[in-house]
Each structure stands twice: as structure tokens, then as C-alpha cells.
PDB file of C-alpha atoms in Angstrom:
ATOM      1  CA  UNK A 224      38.020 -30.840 -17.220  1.00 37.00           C
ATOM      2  CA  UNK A 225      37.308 -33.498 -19.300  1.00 38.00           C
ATOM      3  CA  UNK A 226      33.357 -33.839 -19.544  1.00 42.00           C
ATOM      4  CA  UNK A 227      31.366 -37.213 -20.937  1.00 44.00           C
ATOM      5  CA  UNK A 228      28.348 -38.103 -22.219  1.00 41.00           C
ATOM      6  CA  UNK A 229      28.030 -42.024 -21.590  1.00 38.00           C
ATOM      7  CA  UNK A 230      25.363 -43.623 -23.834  1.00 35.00           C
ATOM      8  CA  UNK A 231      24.629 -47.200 -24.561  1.00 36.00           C
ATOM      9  CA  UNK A 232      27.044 -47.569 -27.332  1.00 31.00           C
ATOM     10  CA  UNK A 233      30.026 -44.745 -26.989  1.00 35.00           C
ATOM     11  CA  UNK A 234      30.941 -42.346 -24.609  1.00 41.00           C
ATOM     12  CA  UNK A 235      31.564 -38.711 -26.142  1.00 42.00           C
ATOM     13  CA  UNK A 236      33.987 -36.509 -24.266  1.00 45.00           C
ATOM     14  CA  UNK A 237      34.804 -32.918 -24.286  1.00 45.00           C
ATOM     15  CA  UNK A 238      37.150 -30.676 -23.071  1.00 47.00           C
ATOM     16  CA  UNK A 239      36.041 -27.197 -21.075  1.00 49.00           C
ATOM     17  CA  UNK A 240      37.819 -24.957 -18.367  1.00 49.00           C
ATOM     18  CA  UNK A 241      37.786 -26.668 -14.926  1.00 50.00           C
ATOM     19  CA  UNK A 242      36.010 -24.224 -13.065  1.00 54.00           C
ATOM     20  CA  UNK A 243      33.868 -24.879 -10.022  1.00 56.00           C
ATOM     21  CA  UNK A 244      30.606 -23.632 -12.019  1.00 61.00           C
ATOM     22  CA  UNK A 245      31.078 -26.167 -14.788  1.00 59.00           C
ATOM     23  CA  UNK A 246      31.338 -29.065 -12.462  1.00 59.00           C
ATOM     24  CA  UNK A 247      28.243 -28.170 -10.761  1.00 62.00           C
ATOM     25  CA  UNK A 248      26.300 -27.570 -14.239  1.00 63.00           C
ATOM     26  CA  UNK A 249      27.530 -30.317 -16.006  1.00 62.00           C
ATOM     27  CA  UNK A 250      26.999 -32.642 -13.695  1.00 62.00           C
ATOM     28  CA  UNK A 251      23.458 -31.394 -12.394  1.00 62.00           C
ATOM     29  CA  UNK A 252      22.551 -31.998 -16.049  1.00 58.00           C
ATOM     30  CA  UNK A 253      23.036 -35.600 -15.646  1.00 56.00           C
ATOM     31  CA  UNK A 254      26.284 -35.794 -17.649  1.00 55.00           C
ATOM     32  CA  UNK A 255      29.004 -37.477 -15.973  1.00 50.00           C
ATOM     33  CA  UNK A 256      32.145 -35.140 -14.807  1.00 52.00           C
ATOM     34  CA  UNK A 257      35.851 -36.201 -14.708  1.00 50.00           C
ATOM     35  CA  UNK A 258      38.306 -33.480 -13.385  1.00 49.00           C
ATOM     36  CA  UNK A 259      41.842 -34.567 -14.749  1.00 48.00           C
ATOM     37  CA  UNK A 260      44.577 -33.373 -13.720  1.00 44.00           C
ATOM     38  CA  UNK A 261      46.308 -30.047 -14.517  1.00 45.00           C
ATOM     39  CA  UNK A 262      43.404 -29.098 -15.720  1.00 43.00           C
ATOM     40  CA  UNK A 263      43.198 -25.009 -15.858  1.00 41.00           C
ATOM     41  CA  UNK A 264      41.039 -22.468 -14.844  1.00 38.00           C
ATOM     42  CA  UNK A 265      39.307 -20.181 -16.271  1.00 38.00           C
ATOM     43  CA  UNK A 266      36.868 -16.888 -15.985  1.00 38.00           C
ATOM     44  CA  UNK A 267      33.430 -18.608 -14.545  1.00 42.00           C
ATOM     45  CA  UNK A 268      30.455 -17.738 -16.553  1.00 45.00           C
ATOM     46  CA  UNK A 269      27.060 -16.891 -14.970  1.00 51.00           C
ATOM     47  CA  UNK A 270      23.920 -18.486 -15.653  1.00 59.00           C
ATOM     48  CA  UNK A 271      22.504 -15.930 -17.890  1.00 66.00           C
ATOM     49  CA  UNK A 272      25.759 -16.241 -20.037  1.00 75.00           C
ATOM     50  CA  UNK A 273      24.820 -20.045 -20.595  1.00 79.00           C
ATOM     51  CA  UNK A 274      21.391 -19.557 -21.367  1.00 84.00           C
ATOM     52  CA  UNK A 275      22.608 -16.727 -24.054  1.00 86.00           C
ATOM     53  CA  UNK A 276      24.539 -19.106 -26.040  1.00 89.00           C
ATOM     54  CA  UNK A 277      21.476 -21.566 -25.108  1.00 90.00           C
ATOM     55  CA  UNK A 278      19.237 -19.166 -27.410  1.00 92.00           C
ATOM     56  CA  UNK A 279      21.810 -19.358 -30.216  1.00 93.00           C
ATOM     57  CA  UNK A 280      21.725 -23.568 -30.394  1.00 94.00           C
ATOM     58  CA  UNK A 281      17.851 -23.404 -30.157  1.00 95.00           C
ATOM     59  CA  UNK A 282      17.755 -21.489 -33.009  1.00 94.00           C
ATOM     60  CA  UNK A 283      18.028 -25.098 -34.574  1.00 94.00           C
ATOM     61  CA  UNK A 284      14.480 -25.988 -32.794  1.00 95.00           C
ATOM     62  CA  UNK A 285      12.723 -23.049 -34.283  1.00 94.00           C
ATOM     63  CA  UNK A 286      11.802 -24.823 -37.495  1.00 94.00           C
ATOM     64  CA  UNK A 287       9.283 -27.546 -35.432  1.00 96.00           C
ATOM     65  CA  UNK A 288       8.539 -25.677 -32.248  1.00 96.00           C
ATOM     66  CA  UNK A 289       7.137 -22.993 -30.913  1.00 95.00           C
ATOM     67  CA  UNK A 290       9.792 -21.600 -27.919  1.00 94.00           C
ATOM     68  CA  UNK A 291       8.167 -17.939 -26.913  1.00 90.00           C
ATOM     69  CA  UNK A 292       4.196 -19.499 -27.037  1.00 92.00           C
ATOM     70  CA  UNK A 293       2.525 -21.640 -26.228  1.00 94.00           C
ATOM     71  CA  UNK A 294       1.092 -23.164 -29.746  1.00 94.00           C
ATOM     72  CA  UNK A 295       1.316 -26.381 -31.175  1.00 94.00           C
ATOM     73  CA  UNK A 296       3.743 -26.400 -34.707  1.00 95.00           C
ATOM     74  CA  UNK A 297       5.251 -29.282 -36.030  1.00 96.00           C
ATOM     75  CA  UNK A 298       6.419 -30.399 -32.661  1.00 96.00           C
ATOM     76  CA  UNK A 299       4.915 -29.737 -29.720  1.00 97.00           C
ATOM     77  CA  UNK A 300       5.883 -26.244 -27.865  1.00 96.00           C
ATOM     78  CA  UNK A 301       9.489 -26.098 -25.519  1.00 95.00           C
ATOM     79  CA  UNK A 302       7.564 -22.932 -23.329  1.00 93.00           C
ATOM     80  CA  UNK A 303       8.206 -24.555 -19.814  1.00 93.00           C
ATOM     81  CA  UNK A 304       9.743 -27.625 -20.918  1.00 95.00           C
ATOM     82  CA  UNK A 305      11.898 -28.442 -18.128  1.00 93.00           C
ATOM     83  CA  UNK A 306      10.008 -30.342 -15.145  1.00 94.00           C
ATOM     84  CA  UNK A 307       6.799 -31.243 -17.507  1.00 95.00           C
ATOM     85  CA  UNK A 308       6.120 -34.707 -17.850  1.00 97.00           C
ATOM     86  CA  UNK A 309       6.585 -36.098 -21.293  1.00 97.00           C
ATOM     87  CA  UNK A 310       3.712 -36.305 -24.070  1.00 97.00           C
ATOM     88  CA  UNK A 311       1.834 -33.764 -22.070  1.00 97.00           C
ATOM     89  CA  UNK A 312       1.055 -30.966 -24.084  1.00 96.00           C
ATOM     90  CA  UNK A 313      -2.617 -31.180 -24.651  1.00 93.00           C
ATOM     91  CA  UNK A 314      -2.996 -29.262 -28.010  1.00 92.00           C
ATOM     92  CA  UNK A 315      -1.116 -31.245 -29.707  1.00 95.00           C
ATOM     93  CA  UNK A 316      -2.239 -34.518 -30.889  1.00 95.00           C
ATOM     94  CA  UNK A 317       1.137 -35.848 -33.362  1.00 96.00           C
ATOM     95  CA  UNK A 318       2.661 -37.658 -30.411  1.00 97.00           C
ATOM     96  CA  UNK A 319       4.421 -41.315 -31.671  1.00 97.00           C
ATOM     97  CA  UNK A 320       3.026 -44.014 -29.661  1.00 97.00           C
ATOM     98  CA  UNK A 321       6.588 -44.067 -28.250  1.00 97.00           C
ATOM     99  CA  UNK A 322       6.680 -40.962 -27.034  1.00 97.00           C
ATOM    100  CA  UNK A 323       3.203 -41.643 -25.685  1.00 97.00           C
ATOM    101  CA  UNK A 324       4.694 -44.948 -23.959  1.00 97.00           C
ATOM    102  CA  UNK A 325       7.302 -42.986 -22.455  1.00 97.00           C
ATOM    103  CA  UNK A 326       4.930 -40.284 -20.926  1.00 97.00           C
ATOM    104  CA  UNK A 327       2.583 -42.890 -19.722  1.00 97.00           C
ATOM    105  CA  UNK A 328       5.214 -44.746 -17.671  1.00 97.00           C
ATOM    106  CA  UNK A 329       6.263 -41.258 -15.697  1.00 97.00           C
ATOM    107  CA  UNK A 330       9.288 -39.712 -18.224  1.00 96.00           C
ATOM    108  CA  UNK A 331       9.170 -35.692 -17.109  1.00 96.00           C
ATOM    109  CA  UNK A 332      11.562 -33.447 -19.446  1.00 96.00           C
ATOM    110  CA  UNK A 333      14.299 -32.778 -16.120  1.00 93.00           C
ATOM    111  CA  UNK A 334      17.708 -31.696 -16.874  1.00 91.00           C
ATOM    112  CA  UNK A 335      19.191 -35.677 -16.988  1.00 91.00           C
ATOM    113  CA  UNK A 336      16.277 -36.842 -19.314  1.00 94.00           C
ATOM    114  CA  UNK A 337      16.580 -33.769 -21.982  1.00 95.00           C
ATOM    115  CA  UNK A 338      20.408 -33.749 -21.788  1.00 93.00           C
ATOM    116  CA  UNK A 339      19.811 -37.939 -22.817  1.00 94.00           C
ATOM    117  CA  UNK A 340      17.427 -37.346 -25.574  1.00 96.00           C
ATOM    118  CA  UNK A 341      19.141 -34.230 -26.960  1.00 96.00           C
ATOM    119  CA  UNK A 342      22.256 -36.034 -27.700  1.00 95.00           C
ATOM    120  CA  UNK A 343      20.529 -38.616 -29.640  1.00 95.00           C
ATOM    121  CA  UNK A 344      16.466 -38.523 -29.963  1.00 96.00           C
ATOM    122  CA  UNK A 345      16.060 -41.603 -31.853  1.00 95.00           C
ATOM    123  CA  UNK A 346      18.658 -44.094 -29.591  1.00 95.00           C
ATOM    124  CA  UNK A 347      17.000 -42.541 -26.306  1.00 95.00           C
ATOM    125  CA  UNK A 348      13.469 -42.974 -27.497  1.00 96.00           C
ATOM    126  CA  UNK A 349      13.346 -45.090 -29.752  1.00 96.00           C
ATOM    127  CA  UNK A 350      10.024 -45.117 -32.515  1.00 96.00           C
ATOM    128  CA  UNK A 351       9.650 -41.400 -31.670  1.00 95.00           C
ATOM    129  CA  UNK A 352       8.857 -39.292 -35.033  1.00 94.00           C
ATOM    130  CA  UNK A 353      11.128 -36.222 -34.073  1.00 93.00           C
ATOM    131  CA  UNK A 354      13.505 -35.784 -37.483  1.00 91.00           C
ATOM    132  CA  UNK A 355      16.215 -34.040 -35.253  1.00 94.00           C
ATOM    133  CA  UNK A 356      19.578 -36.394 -35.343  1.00 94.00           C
ATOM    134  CA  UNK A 357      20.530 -34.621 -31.954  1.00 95.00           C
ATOM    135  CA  UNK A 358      23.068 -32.075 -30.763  1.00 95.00           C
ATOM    136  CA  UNK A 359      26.721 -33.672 -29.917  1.00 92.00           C
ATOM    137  CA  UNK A 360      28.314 -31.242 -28.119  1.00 92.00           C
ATOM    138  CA  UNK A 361      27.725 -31.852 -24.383  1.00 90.00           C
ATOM    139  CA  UNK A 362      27.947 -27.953 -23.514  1.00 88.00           C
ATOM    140  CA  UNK A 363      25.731 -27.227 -26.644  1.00 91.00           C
ATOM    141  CA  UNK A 364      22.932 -29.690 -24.504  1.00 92.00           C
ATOM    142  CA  UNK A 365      23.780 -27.667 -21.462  1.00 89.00           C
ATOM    143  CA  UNK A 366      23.581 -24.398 -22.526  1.00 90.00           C
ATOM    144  CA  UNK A 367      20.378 -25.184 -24.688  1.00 93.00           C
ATOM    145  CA  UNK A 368      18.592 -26.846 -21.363  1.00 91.00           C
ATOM    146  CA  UNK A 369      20.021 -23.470 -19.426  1.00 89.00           C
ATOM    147  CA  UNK A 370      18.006 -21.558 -21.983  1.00 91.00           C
ATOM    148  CA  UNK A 371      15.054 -23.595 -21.828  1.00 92.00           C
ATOM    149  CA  UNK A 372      15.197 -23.163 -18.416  1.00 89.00           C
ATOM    150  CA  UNK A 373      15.247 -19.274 -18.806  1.00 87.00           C
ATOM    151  CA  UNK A 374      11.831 -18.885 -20.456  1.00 84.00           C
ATOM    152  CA  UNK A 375       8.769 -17.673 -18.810  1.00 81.00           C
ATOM    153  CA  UNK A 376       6.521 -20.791 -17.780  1.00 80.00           C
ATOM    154  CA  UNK A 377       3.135 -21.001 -19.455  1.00 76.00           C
TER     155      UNK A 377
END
């Protein structure tokens, strides 16, 4: 299955077993699927297997935010990330104006919208201050917004 993440500029593909399960999470992450032909099978992974190698890419987020409380760091915390609107954590007061734009006009953090920003922060929303060039694998997004998806919600 040949998976692609279409952004303004390039589209970045990748190549994963054509399974039933990885149609449905790739493209209920917003990321557009293309089954090609001949394209194999393999053994279909469950949801806590995704969020497992989920905790190992978000390893990379530990430096700037907070994953297993609630508290403010450099970034804002990820606790309950997925569904909150955008700009809304209330402790913490670094939010760009950008990001603060974005918020304002409705963004929430859903599966399409993180999958977006994750692959590249700065071309997604642009003026926001977050140092993090993004994460380019499409099934390193997935399995990251799988894990984020995992945690307890405040």
C-alpha cells in the first residue's frame, strides 16, 4: 500500500503492508491512501501495538512537553491532546500570536489537523514558535497520534 502525505509543496509517500487495518488508520488520520496493486499482506497490528511504537517517537516531544501531566514546560502539555481546540491550555501563556490566530478561528488538535502539523509545524502554521522541524514518516505521525490518543484525559 502505498501511503501519502500531500502538502502544499510535495507529496511524501511510503510504503506499508496492505492490510485492512492500515487503510482504515491511515486514512482516518487524514492522510490520503492509495492501494496499488499486488500489494501484500501482512500480520494486522492492534491498536495498542501502534500506540507502543507511538510512545517510542514521542520520546522526541519529551524535551518541551509535559505527556503524563498536566503542567506547562516549554510547550504546552500533549495530556488529552486529541479533540482539544488549539491554544487552549490555560496555564500556559508562551502561545505565538499564530498559534493564537489559529485557535481563535476554531483549529481543534483532531487526528487530520495533528497528522498536518506534525509533518511540518512551521509550513502548517506558519509564525508559530515550536523549534520542532516535524516528523516525516507518515506511520511515525500515526503511531505518535495513536499514542496520544492512548493517554488518560486530564
Amino acid at each position: 500500500m502505498k501511503i501519502a502525505i500531500l502538502r502544499e509543496r510535495r507529496a511524501h509517500e511510503t510504503r506499508v503492508a496492505a492490510t485492512p487495518e492500515t487503510v482504515k488508520r491511515f486514512a482516518g488520520y487524514g492522510l490520503s491512501v492509495a492501494v496499488e496493486k499486488g500489494a501484500g499482506r501482512a500480520a494486522a497490528f492492534r491498536d495498542d501495538d501502534y500506540a507502543a511504537a507511538g510512545a517510542k517517537i514521542a520520546n522526541r516531544c519529551k524535551a518541551c512537553h509535559a505527556l503524563d501531566k498536566p503542567i506547562a514546560k516549554i510547550g504546552p502539555h500533549l495530556v488529552g491532546i486529541v479533540g482539544r481546540p488549539v491554544a487552549s491550555v490555560a496555564d500556559f501563556t508562551k502561545y505565538s500570536d499564530a498559534m493564537k490566530a489559529s485557535g481563535a478561528a476554531g483549529a481543534v488538535w483532531d487526528a487530520a489537523t495533528l497528522s498536518q502539523y506534525l509533518a511540518d509545524p512551521k509550513g502548517f502554521i506558519p509564525g508559530n514558535s515550536m523549534a520542532f522541524p516535524g516528523i516525516k514518516k507518515p506511520e511515525d505521525i500515526a503511531n505518535l497520534i495513536a499514542y496520544f490518543e492512548s493517554l488518560p484525559k486530564p
